[in-house]
Amino acid sequence: MKRSEARSKKCVVCDYNCNSLQIVADLNLQTISIHNVSGVHKMMFIRSILQSIFLLVATQTIAAGHNSMITYQIGDNEYKAFVAEPESTASTTVYIIHDWNGLDDYEIGRAKMLAEQGYRAVALDLFGVDAKLDGFDDYRRETGKLYKDRSEFRTRISKGIEATSKGTARSILAGYCFGGAAVLEGARAGFPLDGFVSFHGGLATPEGQDYSNTQGTVLLLHGSADPVSGMDDLAGLLNELTEAGVEHTARVYGGARHSFTVQGSRDYLEDADEKSWQAFLEFLSEKS
C-alpha cells in the first residue's frame, strides 16, 4: 500500500522544525492519520486538517480515478473488492472475477483500465481475505471447494455484486480463466445482468445445469489451442446457448493457448490479448 511520506521534519502548521504534527495520507483508502498535536498548534488544528483533506481529494482526482479497496461479509467470512471509479459518472458497472490464484494486481490492473474507459469496475474476491494462497495446491483447494458446491459458488458471486453495487443502469460480469468459468456459472444461475464475458474460461457445463435462465448476452473470448477447454467444448457450449435462445458471440484466436491475456505466462500472446480486449470494449460500448 502506497503512503505519502510523513511530514515530520517540518511542522505543517507552523512551518518550523517542531515535530508537533504528522499527517500521513493513505492514497488508496483515502484516510488521514494525525499524530502528536499539542500546545499552541491546537488553535490551527482544524484549518490544517481541512487543507490536508483538500490536498488528498485533489490528488485522488488528478490520478484519473477514485480507487478503493472495500471489505464485505458473506456469512462469517470477510471478503474484499477493489473498486475503480471513472472521472465522470458511469452508466455501466463491470464486475471482474479473478483467476484461480485469487484477487491480485492483474484484476486490479484490468479494473483501472476499464475506469480509464469510463466504466465503473469492481474486482471481486471469491476466496476471502483469510484464504491461504501460496501456491498451486492452495489454488486447487479454493477453486475445488466452489466447483464441488455450486450453491456456494453462486452465493459468493451474487453477494459480492450486491455488496458493491452502486445502481448503475447496466451491469456486466467478466472473468479470466477460473473467473471465466465463474462468469458462466452466473449466467446459468440467471443473474439479472446485461452481459457475461469469459476470457479463456472453463466452458464445460456441469451435470444438471443449462442456460435456460440466462438473462444477458454471452461473449466468449477463447484460444483455438486451449488445452483446458478445447474447440469441442466451445462447440458444445455454442450449441447449448443456441438451443436455449441466448444471444451470444464467440471470438476465437488462432494458436492462442489457455492464459493468452496474462503477461509473463508461457501462454501469453500479445496479439490475442489486444484483440480480445478490443472485442470486450466493443461489447461494452454496444451495451452502454
Short mmCIF file of C-alpha atoms in Angstrom, two decimals:
data_model
loop_
_atom_site.label_atom_id
_atom_site.label_comp_id
_atom_site.label_asym_id
_atom_site.label_seq_id
_atom_site.Cartn_x
_atom_site.Cartn_y
_atom_site.Cartn_z
CA MET A 1 0.00 0.00 0.00
CA LYS A 2 1.46 3.35 -1.00
CA ARG A 3 1.59 6.09 1.57
CA SER A 4 2.76 9.66 1.35
CA GLU A 5 5.81 10.43 3.44
CA ALA A 6 5.11 11.59 6.99
CA ARG A 7 5.77 15.30 7.25
CA SER A 8 7.75 15.07 10.46
CA LYS A 9 10.84 17.21 9.82
CA LYS A 10 8.89 20.45 9.45
CA CYS A 11 5.52 21.08 11.10
CA VAL A 12 2.76 21.55 8.54
CA VAL A 13 1.04 24.03 10.86
CA CYS A 14 3.72 26.50 11.91
CA ASP A 15 6.44 25.72 9.33
CA TYR A 16 9.13 25.15 11.95
CA ASN A 17 11.06 22.01 12.82
CA CYS A 18 8.99 21.32 15.92
CA ASN A 19 7.80 17.81 15.02
CA SER A 20 4.49 18.50 16.75
CA LEU A 21 2.23 17.29 13.95
CA GLN A 22 2.46 14.46 11.45
CA ILE A 23 -0.15 13.84 8.79
CA VAL A 24 0.03 10.55 6.93
CA ALA A 25 -2.28 10.26 3.93
CA ASP A 26 -3.27 6.83 2.67
CA LEU A 27 -3.92 7.44 -1.04
CA ASN A 28 -5.64 4.09 -1.63
CA LEU A 29 -8.06 4.12 1.29
CA GLN A 30 -8.49 7.93 1.32
CA THR A 31 -7.76 8.26 5.04
CA ILE A 32 -5.62 10.59 7.12
CA SER A 33 -3.85 9.79 10.38
CA ILE A 34 -2.93 12.63 12.76
CA HIS A 35 -0.30 12.24 15.45
CA ASN A 36 1.05 14.28 18.38
CA VAL A 37 -0.98 17.51 18.36
CA SER A 38 -0.30 19.73 21.36
CA GLY A 39 0.30 23.23 22.69
CA VAL A 40 -0.17 26.32 20.53
CA HIS A 41 -0.93 24.22 17.45
CA LYS A 42 -4.44 23.36 18.65
CA MET A 43 -5.60 26.80 17.54
CA MET A 44 -4.62 25.99 13.95
CA PHE A 45 -5.59 22.30 14.03
CA ILE A 46 -8.88 22.47 12.10
CA ARG A 47 -7.51 24.64 9.33
CA SER A 48 -4.55 22.31 8.86
CA ILE A 49 -6.75 19.22 8.69
CA LEU A 50 -9.10 20.81 6.17
CA GLN A 51 -6.17 21.78 3.99
CA SER A 52 -4.80 18.25 4.17
CA ILE A 53 -8.16 16.72 3.26
CA PHE A 54 -8.44 19.07 0.28
CA LEU A 55 -4.95 18.05 -0.85
CA LEU A 56 -5.78 14.35 -0.55
CA VAL A 57 -9.01 14.69 -2.53
CA ALA A 58 -7.30 16.77 -5.19
CA THR A 59 -4.55 14.16 -5.50
CA GLN A 60 -7.12 11.43 -5.99
CA THR A 61 -8.86 13.45 -8.71
CA ILE A 62 -5.66 14.21 -10.57
CA ALA A 63 -4.85 10.48 -10.54
CA ALA A 64 -7.73 9.97 -13.02
CA GLY A 65 -9.79 7.64 -10.93
CA HIS A 66 -11.07 7.11 -7.43
CA ASN A 67 -9.79 3.72 -6.35
CA SER A 68 -10.54 1.93 -3.12
CA MET A 69 -10.38 -1.50 -1.54
CA ILE A 70 -13.52 -2.34 0.38
CA THR A 71 -14.48 -5.32 2.53
CA TYR A 72 -17.80 -7.10 2.92
CA GLN A 73 -19.21 -10.07 4.79
CA ILE A 74 -20.71 -13.31 3.47
CA GLY A 75 -21.82 -15.34 6.44
CA ASP A 76 -18.98 -15.39 8.97
CA ASN A 77 -16.25 -14.70 6.42
CA GLU A 78 -14.78 -11.42 5.20
CA TYR A 79 -14.15 -10.67 1.54
CA LYS A 80 -12.63 -7.75 -0.32
CA ALA A 81 -13.18 -5.96 -3.60
CA PHE A 82 -11.18 -3.38 -5.50
CA VAL A 83 -13.33 -0.58 -6.90
CA ALA A 84 -12.11 1.72 -9.68
CA GLU A 85 -14.35 4.72 -10.33
CA PRO A 86 -14.05 6.77 -13.55
CA GLU A 87 -13.72 10.55 -13.51
CA SER A 88 -17.30 11.04 -14.67
CA THR A 89 -20.47 9.24 -13.63
CA ALA A 90 -20.61 5.77 -15.15
CA SER A 91 -23.74 4.15 -16.57
CA THR A 92 -22.20 0.66 -16.56
CA THR A 93 -20.50 -1.37 -13.84
CA VAL A 94 -18.19 -4.21 -14.85
CA TYR A 95 -17.67 -6.88 -12.20
CA ILE A 96 -14.43 -8.83 -12.66
CA ILE A 97 -13.81 -12.29 -11.24
CA HIS A 98 -10.23 -13.35 -10.69
CA ASP A 99 -8.24 -16.36 -11.85
CA TRP A 100 -7.61 -19.36 -9.58
CA ASN A 101 -4.85 -17.59 -7.63
CA GLY A 102 -7.24 -15.03 -6.17
CA LEU A 103 -7.68 -11.29 -6.48
CA ASP A 104 -4.34 -9.65 -7.24
CA ASP A 105 -2.66 -6.93 -9.29
CA TYR A 106 -3.82 -8.49 -12.56
CA GLU A 107 -7.53 -7.92 -11.91
CA ILE A 108 -6.81 -4.60 -10.23
CA GLY A 109 -4.96 -3.50 -13.35
CA ARG A 110 -7.84 -4.54 -15.58
CA ALA A 111 -10.27 -2.63 -13.35
CA LYS A 112 -8.16 0.51 -13.70
CA MET A 113 -8.06 0.08 -17.48
CA LEU A 114 -11.85 -0.09 -17.56
CA ALA A 115 -12.16 3.02 -15.37
CA GLU A 116 -9.97 4.86 -17.85
CA GLN A 117 -12.55 3.95 -20.50
CA GLY A 118 -15.36 5.48 -18.41
CA TYR A 119 -16.71 2.33 -16.73
CA ARG A 120 -17.10 1.63 -13.05
CA ALA A 121 -15.10 -1.53 -12.41
CA VAL A 122 -15.25 -3.85 -9.40
CA ALA A 123 -12.76 -6.71 -8.98
CA LEU A 124 -14.43 -9.23 -6.69
CA ASP A 125 -12.92 -11.72 -4.26
CA LEU A 126 -14.40 -15.23 -4.16
CA PHE A 127 -11.95 -16.81 -1.69
CA GLY A 128 -11.99 -14.45 1.29
CA VAL A 129 -9.29 -12.39 2.97
CA ASP A 130 -8.18 -15.28 5.20
CA ALA A 131 -7.63 -17.74 2.34
CA LYS A 132 -4.08 -19.11 2.14
CA LEU A 133 -2.90 -18.65 -1.46
CA ASP A 134 0.78 -19.53 -1.61
CA GLY A 135 0.87 -22.00 -4.48
CA PHE A 136 -0.85 -24.44 -6.81
CA ASP A 137 -2.11 -26.70 -4.02
CA ASP A 138 -3.80 -23.73 -2.38
CA TYR A 139 -5.33 -22.60 -5.67
CA ARG A 140 -6.71 -26.08 -6.33
CA ARG A 141 -8.14 -26.26 -2.82
CA GLU A 142 -10.00 -22.95 -3.05
CA THR A 143 -11.35 -23.45 -6.58
CA GLY A 144 -12.19 -27.08 -5.80
CA LYS A 145 -14.39 -26.03 -2.89
CA LEU A 146 -16.51 -23.92 -5.20
CA TYR A 147 -16.64 -26.41 -8.05
CA LYS A 148 -17.93 -29.00 -5.55
CA ASP A 149 -20.50 -26.65 -4.00
CA ARG A 150 -22.19 -24.77 -6.83
CA SER A 151 -24.70 -23.14 -4.50
CA GLU A 152 -21.88 -21.57 -2.50
CA PHE A 153 -20.15 -20.64 -5.76
CA ARG A 154 -23.20 -18.66 -6.86
CA THR A 155 -23.68 -17.12 -3.43
CA ARG A 156 -20.18 -15.68 -3.35
CA ILE A 157 -20.64 -14.09 -6.76
CA SER A 158 -24.11 -12.70 -6.12
CA LYS A 159 -23.31 -11.41 -2.62
CA GLY A 160 -20.16 -9.74 -3.91
CA ILE A 161 -22.15 -7.97 -6.59
CA GLU A 162 -24.82 -7.00 -4.09
CA ALA A 163 -22.28 -5.62 -1.60
CA THR A 164 -20.52 -3.45 -4.17
CA SER A 165 -23.42 -2.38 -6.37
CA LYS A 166 -23.94 1.32 -7.00
CA GLY A 167 -27.15 1.14 -9.01
CA THR A 168 -25.74 1.83 -12.47
CA ALA A 169 -28.10 1.32 -15.40
CA ARG A 170 -26.20 -1.68 -16.73
CA SER A 171 -24.06 -4.41 -15.19
CA ILE A 172 -21.62 -6.81 -16.86
CA LEU A 173 -19.87 -9.83 -15.34
CA ALA A 174 -16.43 -10.68 -16.74
CA GLY A 175 -13.69 -13.08 -15.73
CA TYR A 176 -10.41 -14.72 -16.67
CA CYS A 177 -9.64 -18.48 -16.58
CA PHE A 178 -11.31 -19.64 -13.33
CA GLY A 179 -13.11 -16.30 -13.42
CA GLY A 180 -14.38 -17.10 -16.91
CA ALA A 181 -15.89 -20.34 -15.59
CA ALA A 182 -17.41 -18.35 -12.72
CA VAL A 183 -18.98 -15.94 -15.21
CA LEU A 184 -20.71 -18.83 -16.97
CA GLU A 185 -21.89 -20.14 -13.59
CA GLY A 186 -23.51 -16.75 -13.04
CA ALA A 187 -25.11 -16.86 -16.48
CA ARG A 188 -26.61 -20.31 -15.82
CA ALA A 189 -27.81 -19.12 -12.40
CA GLY A 190 -29.92 -16.46 -14.09
CA PHE A 191 -28.23 -13.45 -12.51
CA PRO A 192 -30.09 -10.31 -13.69
CA LEU A 193 -27.15 -8.82 -15.59
CA ASP A 194 -26.80 -7.37 -19.07
CA GLY A 195 -23.81 -9.40 -20.20
CA PHE A 196 -21.40 -12.21 -19.36
CA VAL A 197 -17.85 -12.20 -20.73
CA SER A 198 -15.49 -15.16 -20.42
CA PHE A 199 -11.78 -14.79 -21.25
CA HIS A 200 -10.19 -18.23 -21.78
CA GLY A 201 -12.53 -19.72 -19.19
CA GLY A 202 -13.61 -23.25 -18.45
CA LEU A 203 -16.51 -23.95 -20.82
CA ALA A 204 -17.94 -27.27 -19.64
CA THR A 205 -21.49 -27.23 -18.27
CA PRO A 206 -21.91 -29.20 -15.01
CA GLU A 207 -24.38 -32.06 -15.00
CA GLY A 208 -27.90 -30.87 -14.29
CA GLN A 209 -27.26 -27.26 -15.37
CA ASP A 210 -28.22 -25.37 -18.50
CA TYR A 211 -28.67 -21.86 -19.87
CA SER A 212 -32.46 -21.71 -19.82
CA ASN A 213 -32.43 -18.93 -17.19
CA THR A 214 -29.68 -16.79 -18.70
CA GLN A 215 -30.79 -13.16 -18.95
CA GLY A 216 -27.89 -11.38 -20.65
CA THR A 217 -25.74 -11.68 -23.75
CA VAL A 218 -22.76 -14.05 -23.57
CA LEU A 219 -19.37 -13.18 -25.10
CA LEU A 220 -16.73 -15.92 -25.32
CA LEU A 221 -13.10 -14.93 -26.00
CA HIS A 222 -11.12 -18.10 -26.44
CA GLY A 223 -7.94 -19.57 -27.86
CA SER A 224 -8.02 -22.28 -30.52
CA ALA A 225 -5.17 -24.16 -28.82
CA ASP A 226 -6.55 -24.02 -25.27
CA PRO A 227 -5.68 -27.37 -23.64
CA VAL A 228 -8.11 -26.85 -20.75
CA SER A 229 -11.27 -26.20 -22.78
CA GLY A 230 -10.75 -27.12 -26.41
CA MET A 231 -12.72 -26.49 -29.55
CA ASP A 232 -15.07 -29.41 -28.84
CA ASP A 233 -16.01 -27.77 -25.54
CA LEU A 234 -16.56 -24.46 -27.29
CA ALA A 235 -18.74 -26.06 -29.98
CA GLY A 236 -20.78 -27.81 -27.31
CA LEU A 237 -21.34 -24.58 -25.41
CA LEU A 238 -22.37 -22.72 -28.55
CA ASN A 239 -24.93 -25.43 -29.26
CA GLU A 240 -26.29 -25.12 -25.71
CA LEU A 241 -26.61 -21.34 -25.99
CA THR A 242 -28.35 -21.65 -29.35
CA GLU A 243 -30.81 -24.22 -28.05
CA ALA A 244 -31.56 -22.03 -25.02
CA GLY A 245 -32.15 -18.98 -27.22
CA VAL A 246 -29.36 -17.00 -25.55
CA GLU A 247 -27.81 -14.19 -27.58
CA HIS A 248 -24.11 -14.93 -27.85
CA THR A 249 -20.89 -14.25 -29.70
CA ALA A 250 -17.62 -16.17 -29.75
CA ARG A 251 -14.26 -14.94 -30.95
CA VAL A 252 -11.51 -17.50 -31.39
CA TYR A 253 -7.83 -16.54 -31.56
CA GLY A 254 -5.76 -18.89 -33.68
CA GLY A 255 -2.88 -20.59 -31.87
CA ALA A 256 -3.75 -19.00 -28.51
CA ARG A 257 -3.48 -21.26 -25.51
CA HIS A 258 -5.16 -21.05 -22.12
CA SER A 259 -3.83 -17.88 -20.44
CA PHE A 260 -3.22 -15.80 -23.53
CA THR A 261 -4.04 -12.49 -21.81
CA VAL A 262 -1.70 -12.96 -18.83
CA GLN A 263 1.61 -11.22 -19.44
CA GLY A 264 4.54 -13.19 -18.12
CA SER A 265 2.84 -16.55 -18.51
CA ARG A 266 4.11 -19.08 -21.03
CA ASP A 267 0.77 -18.83 -22.85
CA TYR A 268 0.77 -15.06 -23.28
CA LEU A 269 0.04 -13.96 -26.84
CA GLU A 270 0.14 -10.21 -27.33
CA ASP A 271 -1.94 -10.12 -30.50
CA ALA A 272 -4.72 -12.21 -28.97
CA ASP A 273 -4.57 -10.19 -25.74
CA GLU A 274 -5.00 -6.89 -27.57
CA LYS A 275 -7.70 -8.15 -29.92
CA SER A 276 -9.73 -9.76 -27.13
CA TRP A 277 -9.54 -6.56 -25.07
CA GLN A 278 -10.78 -4.56 -28.05
CA ALA A 279 -13.61 -7.06 -28.55
CA PHE A 280 -14.51 -6.61 -24.88
CA LEU A 281 -14.60 -2.81 -25.20
CA GLU A 282 -16.77 -3.08 -28.31
CA PHE A 283 -19.15 -5.34 -26.40
CA LEU A 284 -19.35 -2.84 -23.53
CA SER A 285 -19.94 0.02 -25.94
CA GLU A 286 -22.84 -1.87 -27.53
CA LYS A 287 -24.37 -2.42 -24.11
CA SER A 288 -23.95 1.20 -22.98
#
